[in-house]
Coordinates of C-alpha atoms and ligand atoms in Angstrom, one line a residue:
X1 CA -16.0 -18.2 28.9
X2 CA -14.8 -16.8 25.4
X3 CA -12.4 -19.3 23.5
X4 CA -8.9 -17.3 22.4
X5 CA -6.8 -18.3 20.4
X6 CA -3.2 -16.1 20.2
X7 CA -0.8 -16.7 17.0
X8 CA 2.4 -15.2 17.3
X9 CA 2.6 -15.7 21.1
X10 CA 6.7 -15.8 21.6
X11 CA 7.1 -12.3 21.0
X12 CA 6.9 -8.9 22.6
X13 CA 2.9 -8.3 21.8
X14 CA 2.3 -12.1 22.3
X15 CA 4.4 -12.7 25.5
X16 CA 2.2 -9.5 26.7
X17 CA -1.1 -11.0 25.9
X18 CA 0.1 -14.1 27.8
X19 CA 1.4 -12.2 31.0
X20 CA -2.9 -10.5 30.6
X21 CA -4.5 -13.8 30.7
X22 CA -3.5 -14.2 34.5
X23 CA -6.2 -12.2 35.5
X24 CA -8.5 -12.8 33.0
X25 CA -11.0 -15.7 34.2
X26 CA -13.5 -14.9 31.3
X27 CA -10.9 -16.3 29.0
X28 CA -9.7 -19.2 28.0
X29 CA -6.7 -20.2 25.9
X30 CA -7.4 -22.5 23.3
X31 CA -4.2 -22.6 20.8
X32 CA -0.7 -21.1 20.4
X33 CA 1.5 -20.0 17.3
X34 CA 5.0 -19.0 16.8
X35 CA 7.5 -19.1 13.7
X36 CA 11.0 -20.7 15.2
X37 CA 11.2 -20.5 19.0
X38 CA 9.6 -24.0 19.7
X39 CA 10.9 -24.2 23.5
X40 CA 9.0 -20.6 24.1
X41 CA 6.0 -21.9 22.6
X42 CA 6.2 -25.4 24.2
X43 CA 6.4 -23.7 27.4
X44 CA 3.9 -21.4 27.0
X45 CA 1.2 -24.3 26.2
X46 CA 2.1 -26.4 28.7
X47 CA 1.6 -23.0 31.3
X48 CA -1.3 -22.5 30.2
X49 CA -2.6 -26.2 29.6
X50 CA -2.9 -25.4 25.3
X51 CA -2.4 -28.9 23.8
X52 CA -2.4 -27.8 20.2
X53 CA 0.2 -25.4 18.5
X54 CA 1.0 -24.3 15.0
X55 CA 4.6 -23.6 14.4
X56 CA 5.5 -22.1 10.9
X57 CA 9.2 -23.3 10.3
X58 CA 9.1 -27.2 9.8
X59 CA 12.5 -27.6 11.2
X60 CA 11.6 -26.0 14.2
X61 CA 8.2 -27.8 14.6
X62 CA 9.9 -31.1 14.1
X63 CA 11.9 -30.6 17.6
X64 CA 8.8 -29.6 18.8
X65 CA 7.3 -32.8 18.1
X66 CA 10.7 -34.8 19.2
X67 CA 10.0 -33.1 22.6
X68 CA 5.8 -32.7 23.3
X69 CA 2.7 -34.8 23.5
X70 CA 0.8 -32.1 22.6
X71 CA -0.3 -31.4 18.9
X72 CA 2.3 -29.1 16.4
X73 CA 0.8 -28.6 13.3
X74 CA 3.1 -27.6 10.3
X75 CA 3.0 -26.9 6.4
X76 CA 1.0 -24.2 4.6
X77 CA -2.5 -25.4 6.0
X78 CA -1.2 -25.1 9.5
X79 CA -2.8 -22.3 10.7
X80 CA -6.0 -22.5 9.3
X81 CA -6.6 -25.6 10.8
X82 CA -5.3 -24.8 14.3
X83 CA -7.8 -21.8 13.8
X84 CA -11.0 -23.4 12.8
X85 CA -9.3 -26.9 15.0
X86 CA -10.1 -24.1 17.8
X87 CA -13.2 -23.1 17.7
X88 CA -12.4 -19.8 19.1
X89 CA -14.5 -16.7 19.6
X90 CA -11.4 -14.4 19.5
X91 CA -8.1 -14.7 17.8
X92 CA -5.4 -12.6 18.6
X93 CA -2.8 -11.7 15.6
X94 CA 0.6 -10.7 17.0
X95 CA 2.8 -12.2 13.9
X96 CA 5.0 -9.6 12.3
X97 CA 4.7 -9.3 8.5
X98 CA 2.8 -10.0 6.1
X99 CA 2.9 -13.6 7.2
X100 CA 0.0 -12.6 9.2
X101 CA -2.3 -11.8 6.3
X102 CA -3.5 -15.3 5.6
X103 CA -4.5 -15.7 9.5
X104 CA -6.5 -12.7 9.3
X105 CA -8.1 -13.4 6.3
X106 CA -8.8 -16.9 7.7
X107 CA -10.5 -15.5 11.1
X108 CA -12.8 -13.3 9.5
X109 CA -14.0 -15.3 6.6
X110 CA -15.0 -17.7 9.3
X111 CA -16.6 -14.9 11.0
X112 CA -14.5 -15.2 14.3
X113 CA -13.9 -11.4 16.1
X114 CA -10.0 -10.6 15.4
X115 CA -7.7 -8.4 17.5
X116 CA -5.3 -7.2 15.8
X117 CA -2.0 -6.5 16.5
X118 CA -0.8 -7.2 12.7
X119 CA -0.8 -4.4 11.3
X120 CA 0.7 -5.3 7.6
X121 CA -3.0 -7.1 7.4
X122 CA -4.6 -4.0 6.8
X123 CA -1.6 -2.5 4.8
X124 CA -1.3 -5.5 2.5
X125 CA -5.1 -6.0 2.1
X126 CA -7.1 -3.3 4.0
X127 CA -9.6 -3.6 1.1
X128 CA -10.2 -7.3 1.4
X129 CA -9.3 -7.7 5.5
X130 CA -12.5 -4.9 5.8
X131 CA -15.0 -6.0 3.1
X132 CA -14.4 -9.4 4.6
X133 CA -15.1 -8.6 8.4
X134 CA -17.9 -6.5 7.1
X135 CA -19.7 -9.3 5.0
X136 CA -19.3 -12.1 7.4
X137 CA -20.1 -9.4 10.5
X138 CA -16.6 -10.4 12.3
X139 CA -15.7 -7.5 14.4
X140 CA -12.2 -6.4 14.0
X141 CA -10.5 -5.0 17.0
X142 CA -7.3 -3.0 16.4
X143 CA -4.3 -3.4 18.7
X144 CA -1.8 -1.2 17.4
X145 CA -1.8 1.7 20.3
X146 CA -3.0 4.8 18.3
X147 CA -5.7 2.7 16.3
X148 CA -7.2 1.4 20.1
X149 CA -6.8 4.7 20.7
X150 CA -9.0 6.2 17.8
X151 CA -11.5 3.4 18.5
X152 CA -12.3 4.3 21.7
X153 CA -12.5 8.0 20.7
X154 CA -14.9 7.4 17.2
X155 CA -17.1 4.8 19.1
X156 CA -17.7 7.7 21.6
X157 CA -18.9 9.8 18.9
X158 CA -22.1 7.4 17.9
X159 CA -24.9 9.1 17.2
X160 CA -23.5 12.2 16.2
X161 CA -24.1 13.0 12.2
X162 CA -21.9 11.7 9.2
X163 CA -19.1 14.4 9.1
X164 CA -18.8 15.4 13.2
X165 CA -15.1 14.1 12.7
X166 CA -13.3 15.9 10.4
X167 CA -9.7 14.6 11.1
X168 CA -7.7 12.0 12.6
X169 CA -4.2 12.2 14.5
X170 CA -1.5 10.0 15.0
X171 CA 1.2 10.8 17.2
X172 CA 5.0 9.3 16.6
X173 CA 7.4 9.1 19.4
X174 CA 10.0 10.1 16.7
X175 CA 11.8 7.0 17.6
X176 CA 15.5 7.0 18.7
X177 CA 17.0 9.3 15.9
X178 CA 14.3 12.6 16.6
X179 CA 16.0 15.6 16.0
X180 CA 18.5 14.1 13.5
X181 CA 19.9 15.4 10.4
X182 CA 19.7 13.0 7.3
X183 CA 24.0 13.6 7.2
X184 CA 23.7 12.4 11.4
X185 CA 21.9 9.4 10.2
X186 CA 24.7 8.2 7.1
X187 CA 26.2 5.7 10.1
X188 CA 23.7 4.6 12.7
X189 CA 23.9 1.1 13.9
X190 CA 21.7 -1.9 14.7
X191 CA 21.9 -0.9 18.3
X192 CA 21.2 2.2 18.1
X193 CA 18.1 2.1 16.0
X194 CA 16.9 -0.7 18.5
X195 CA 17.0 1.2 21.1
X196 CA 13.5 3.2 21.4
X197 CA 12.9 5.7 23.9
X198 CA 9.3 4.6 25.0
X199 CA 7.9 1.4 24.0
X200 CA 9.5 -2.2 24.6
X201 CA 8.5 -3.7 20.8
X202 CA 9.8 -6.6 18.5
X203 CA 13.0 -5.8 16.3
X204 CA 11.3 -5.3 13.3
X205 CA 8.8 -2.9 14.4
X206 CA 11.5 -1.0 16.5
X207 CA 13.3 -0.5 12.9
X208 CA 10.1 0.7 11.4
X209 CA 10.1 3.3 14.4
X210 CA 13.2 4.3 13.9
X211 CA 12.5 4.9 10.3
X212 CA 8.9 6.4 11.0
X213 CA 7.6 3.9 8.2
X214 CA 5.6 2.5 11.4
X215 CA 3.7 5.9 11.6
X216 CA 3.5 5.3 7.8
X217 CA 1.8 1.7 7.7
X218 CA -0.3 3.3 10.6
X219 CA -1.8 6.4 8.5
X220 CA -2.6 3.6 6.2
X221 CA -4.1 1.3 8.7
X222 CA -6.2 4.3 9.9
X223 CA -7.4 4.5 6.3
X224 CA -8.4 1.1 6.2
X225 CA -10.0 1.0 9.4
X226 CA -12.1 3.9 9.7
X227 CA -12.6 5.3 6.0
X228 CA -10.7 8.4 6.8
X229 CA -9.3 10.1 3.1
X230 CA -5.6 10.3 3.3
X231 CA -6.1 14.1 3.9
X232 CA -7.7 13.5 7.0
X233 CA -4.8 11.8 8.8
X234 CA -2.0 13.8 10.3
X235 CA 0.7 12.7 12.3
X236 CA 2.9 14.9 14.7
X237 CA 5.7 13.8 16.4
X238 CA 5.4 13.3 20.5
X239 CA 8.1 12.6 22.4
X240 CA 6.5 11.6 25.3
X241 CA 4.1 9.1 23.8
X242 CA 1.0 10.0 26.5
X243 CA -1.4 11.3 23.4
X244 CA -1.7 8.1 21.6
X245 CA -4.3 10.2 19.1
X246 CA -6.5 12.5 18.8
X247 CA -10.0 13.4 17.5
X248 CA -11.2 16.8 16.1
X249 CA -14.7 17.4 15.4
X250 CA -16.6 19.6 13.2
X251 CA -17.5 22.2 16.1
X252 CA -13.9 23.0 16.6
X253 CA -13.4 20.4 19.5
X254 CA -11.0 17.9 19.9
X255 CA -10.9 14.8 21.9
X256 CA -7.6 13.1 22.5
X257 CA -6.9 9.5 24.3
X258 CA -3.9 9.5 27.2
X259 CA -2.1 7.3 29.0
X260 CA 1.4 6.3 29.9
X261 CA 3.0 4.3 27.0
X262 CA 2.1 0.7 27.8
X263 CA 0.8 -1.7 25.0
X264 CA -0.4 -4.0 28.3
X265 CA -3.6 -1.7 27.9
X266 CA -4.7 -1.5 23.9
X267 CA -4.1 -5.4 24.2
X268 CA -6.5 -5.8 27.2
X269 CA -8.8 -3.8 25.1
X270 CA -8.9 -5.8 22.1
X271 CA -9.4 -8.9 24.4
X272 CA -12.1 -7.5 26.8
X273 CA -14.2 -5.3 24.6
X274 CA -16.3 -4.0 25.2
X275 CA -15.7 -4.5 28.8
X276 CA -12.5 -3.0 30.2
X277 CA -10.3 -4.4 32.6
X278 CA -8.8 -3.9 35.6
X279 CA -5.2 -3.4 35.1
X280 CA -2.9 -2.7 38.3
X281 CA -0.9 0.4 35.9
X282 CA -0.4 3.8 37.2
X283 CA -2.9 6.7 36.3
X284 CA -1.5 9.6 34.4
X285 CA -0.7 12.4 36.6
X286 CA -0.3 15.3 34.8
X287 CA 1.4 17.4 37.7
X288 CA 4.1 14.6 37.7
X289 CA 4.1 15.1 33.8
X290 CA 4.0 19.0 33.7
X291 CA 4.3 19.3 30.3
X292 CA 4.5 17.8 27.3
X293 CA 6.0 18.3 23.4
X294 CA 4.7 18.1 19.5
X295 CA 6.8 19.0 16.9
X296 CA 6.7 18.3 12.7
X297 CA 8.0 15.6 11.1
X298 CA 11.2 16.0 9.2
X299 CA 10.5 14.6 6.0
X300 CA 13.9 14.9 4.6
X301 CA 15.7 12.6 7.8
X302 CA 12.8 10.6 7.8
X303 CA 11.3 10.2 3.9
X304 CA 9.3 6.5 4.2
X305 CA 6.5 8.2 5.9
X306 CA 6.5 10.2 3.4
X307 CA 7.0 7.1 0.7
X308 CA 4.2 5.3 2.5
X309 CA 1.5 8.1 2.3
X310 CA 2.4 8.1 -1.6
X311 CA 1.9 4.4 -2.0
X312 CA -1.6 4.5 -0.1
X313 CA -2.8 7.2 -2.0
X314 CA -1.7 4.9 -5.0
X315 CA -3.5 2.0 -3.8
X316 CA -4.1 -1.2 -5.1
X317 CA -0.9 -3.2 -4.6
X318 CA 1.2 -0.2 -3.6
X319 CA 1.2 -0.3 0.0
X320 CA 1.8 -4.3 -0.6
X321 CA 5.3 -3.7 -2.4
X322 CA 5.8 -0.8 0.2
X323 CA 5.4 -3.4 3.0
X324 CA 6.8 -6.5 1.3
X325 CA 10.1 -3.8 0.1
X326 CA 10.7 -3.0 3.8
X327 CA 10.1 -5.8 5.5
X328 CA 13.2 -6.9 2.9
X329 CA 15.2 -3.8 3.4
X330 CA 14.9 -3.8 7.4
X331 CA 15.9 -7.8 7.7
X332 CA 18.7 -6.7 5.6
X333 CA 19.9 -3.8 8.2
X334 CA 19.1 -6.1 11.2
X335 CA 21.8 -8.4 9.3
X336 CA 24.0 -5.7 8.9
X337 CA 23.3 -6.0 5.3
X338 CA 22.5 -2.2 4.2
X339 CA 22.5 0.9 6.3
X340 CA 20.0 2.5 8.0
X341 CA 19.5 5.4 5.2
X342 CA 19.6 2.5 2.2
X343 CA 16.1 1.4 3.5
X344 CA 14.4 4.2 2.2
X345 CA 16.1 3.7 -1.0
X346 CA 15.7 0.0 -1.4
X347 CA 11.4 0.9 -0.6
X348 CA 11.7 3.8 -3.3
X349 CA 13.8 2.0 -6.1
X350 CA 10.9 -1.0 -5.7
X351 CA 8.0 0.7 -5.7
X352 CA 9.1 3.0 -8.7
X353 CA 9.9 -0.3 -10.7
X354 CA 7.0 -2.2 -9.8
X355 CA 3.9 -2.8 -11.7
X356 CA 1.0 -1.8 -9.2
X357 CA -2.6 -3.6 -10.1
X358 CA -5.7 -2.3 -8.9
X359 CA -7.0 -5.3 -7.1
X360 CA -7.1 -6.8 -3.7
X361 CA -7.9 -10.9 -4.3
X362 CA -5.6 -12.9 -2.2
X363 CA -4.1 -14.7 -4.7
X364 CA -2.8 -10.5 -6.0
X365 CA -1.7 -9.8 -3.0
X366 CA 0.6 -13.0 -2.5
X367 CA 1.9 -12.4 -5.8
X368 CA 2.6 -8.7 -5.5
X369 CA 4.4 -9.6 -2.0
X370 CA 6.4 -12.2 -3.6
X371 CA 7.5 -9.9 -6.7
X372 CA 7.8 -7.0 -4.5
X373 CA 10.6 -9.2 -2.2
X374 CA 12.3 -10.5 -5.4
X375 CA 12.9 -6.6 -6.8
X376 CA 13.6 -5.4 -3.3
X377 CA 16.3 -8.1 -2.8
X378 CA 18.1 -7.3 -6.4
X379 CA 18.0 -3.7 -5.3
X380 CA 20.2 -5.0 -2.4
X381 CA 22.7 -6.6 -4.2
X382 CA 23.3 -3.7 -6.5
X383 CA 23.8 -1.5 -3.2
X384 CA 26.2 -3.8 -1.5
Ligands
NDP401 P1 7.9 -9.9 17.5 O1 8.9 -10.0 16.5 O2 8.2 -9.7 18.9 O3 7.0 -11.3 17.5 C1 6.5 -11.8 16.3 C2 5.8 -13.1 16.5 O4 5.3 -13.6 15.2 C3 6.6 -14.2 17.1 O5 5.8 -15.0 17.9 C4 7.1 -14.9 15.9 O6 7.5 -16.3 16.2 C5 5.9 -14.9 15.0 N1 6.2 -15.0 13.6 C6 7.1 -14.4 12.9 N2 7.1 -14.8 11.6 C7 6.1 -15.7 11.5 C8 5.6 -16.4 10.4 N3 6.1 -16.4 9.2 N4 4.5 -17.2 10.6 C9 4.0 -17.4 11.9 N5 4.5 -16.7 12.9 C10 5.5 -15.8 12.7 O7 6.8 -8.8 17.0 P2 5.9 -7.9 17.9 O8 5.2 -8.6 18.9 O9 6.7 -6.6 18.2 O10 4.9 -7.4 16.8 C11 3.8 -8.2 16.3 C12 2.9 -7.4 15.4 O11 2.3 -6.4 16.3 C13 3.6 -6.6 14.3 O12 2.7 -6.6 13.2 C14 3.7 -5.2 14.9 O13 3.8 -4.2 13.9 C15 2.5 -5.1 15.8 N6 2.6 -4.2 16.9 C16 3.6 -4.4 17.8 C17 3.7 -3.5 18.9 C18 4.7 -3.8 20.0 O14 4.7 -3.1 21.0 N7 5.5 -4.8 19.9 C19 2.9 -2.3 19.0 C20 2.0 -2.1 17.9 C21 1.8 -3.1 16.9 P3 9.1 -16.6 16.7 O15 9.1 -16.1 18.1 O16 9.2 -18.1 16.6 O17 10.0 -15.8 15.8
MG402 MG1 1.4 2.1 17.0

């Protein structure tokens, strides 16, 4: 029985894990985290017999305590010590943001195996997140769809010589707006932009599809995770999201990892390896499928990819201010705030004023985040 531990567990990849664990009797559930939605999370423990949560806003976990016998930690310490409280072989990471940087730096300095569905970790402080699961031996398990994807298809290279894979792919849905203009995207709405055409996801990751800044914090989270040069890493847009990525090797080959869209399987993955499960989902039929699209990216609709590839290649606390800039700019267009094309700006007007430092210590990082949220917030104002 492996001890798991899931923080962020009220939303979409969370919920998902939970709904997993059903029919997984090598398993067992040891503690729960959310932000605000305390009844979700109280729930969810008491389903699954958890007696010890972490719950981020203090508000929130004060009801929590009003209305459970169960433990609810709070305060800045809270989840490190429901983490090493837990005693857990595996924790899951499914916050959004870069909230969930100081979890993941927590689980692998203790040397506890991480699946990781946070993908700001590694954009934040890929750097640090891999030199720390390499020193203490942790193994880091990536969630994110593409990334499980690439996993599987590099671990099936072993053996082969340094070099056999020459470049890694990414496909992108496209999101809601594919095939738009930058003029068809002036007045888009909330709605619209949280409407994707193929995966079920949180609301501030379906912005970041929308945008394609997801596809961009994933070319960087390819980076980090398998060493691969920016030059290396293409992304083409997919409509049909059945090639989660692809693989091409040195003797012109290429192999690519298929499936219907599901995120039910990456997270079994993560949580099995390296067994895999049994999942009752449909195998692809390709008949059914008959056939199936790639197209470029259009940069000029859809410019933070393009914003995000520059600050990875600048490195050091770029991609930090890139993430900490739109995690800023897409709160303010789920609040109605800015419009959909003012993200962009508010990313690009940051990261040209900021001052970017060539270091990864924590203590950087949390700084950089905080300065980065501070310029991209003035930015706002000066919009509105
Ligand atoms: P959701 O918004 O659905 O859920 C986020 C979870 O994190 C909730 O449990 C939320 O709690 C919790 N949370 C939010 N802020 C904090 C905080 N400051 N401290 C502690 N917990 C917090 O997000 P998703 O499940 O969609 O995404 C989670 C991560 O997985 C993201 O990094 C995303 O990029 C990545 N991912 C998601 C995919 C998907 O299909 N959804 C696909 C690939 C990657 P509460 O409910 O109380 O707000
Ligand atoms: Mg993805």
């Amino acid at each position: 029985m492996r001890r798991l531990v899931i923080l962020g567990s009220t939303g979409s990849i969370g919920t998902q894990a939970l709904e997993l664990l059903a029919a997984a009797d090598d398993l067992e559930l040891v503690a729960l985290s959310a932000d605000r939605r305390w009844e979700e999370l109280i729930a969810q423990a008491s389903r699954h017999g958890v007696r010890r949560v972490a719950i981020a806003d203090e508000e929130s976990a004060e009801q929590a305590r009003a209305s459970w016998d169960g433990e609810v930690l709070s305060g800045p310490e809270a989840l490190a010590q429901l983490i090493l409280g837990a005693e857990p072989d595996l924790v899951l990471n499914a916050i959004v943001g870069s909230a969930g940087l100081a979890a993941t730096v927590i689980t692998l300095t203790e040397g506890i195996d991480l699946a990781l569905a946070n993908k700001e970790s590694l954009v934040v402080g890929g750097e640090l997140v891999i030199e720390l699961a390499a020193a203490t031996g942790a193994r880091l398990l990536p969630v994110d769809s593409e990334h499980s994807a690439l996993y599987q298809l590099i671990g099936s290279e072993k053996g082969q010589s340094p070099g056999t894979i020459e470049r890694l792919t990414l496909t992108a849905s496209g999101g809601p707006f594919r095939g738009r203009s930058r003029a068809e995207l002036e007045s888009v709405t909330v709605e619209e932009a949280l409407d994707h055409p193929t995966w079920k996801m949180g609301g501030k990751i379906s912005i970041d599809s929308a945008t394609l800044m997801n596809k961009g914090l994933e070319v960087i989270e390819a980076h980090q995770l398998f060493g691969t040069s920016y030059d290396d890493v293409e992304v083409v847009i997919h409509p049909q999201s059945v090639v989660h990525a692809m693989i091409s090797l040195s003797d012109g080959s290429s192999l690519a990892h298929l499936g219907y869209p599901d995120m039910k399987v990456p997270i079994a993955y993560a949580l099995h390896w390296p067994q895999r499960a049994k999942l009752e989902l449909p195998q692809l039929n390709l008949e059914q499928l008959g056939s199936l699209e790639f197209e470029a990216v259009d940069n000029d609709a859809f410019p933070c990819l393009g914003l995000a590839l520059a600050a990875g290649r600048a490195g050091g606390t770029a991609p930090c201010v890139l993430n900490a800039a739109n995690e800023v700019a897409v709160a303010a267009f789920l609040d109605r705030r800015c419009s959909f094309l003012q993200i962009a700006e508010v990313i690009e007007a940051t990261l040209a004023a900021a001052e970017i430092e060539q270091s990864y210590s924590f203590a950087t990082l949390i700084e950089a985040d905080r300065a980065a949220r501070g310029a991209a917030a003035a930015h706002l104002t000066a919009l509105a």
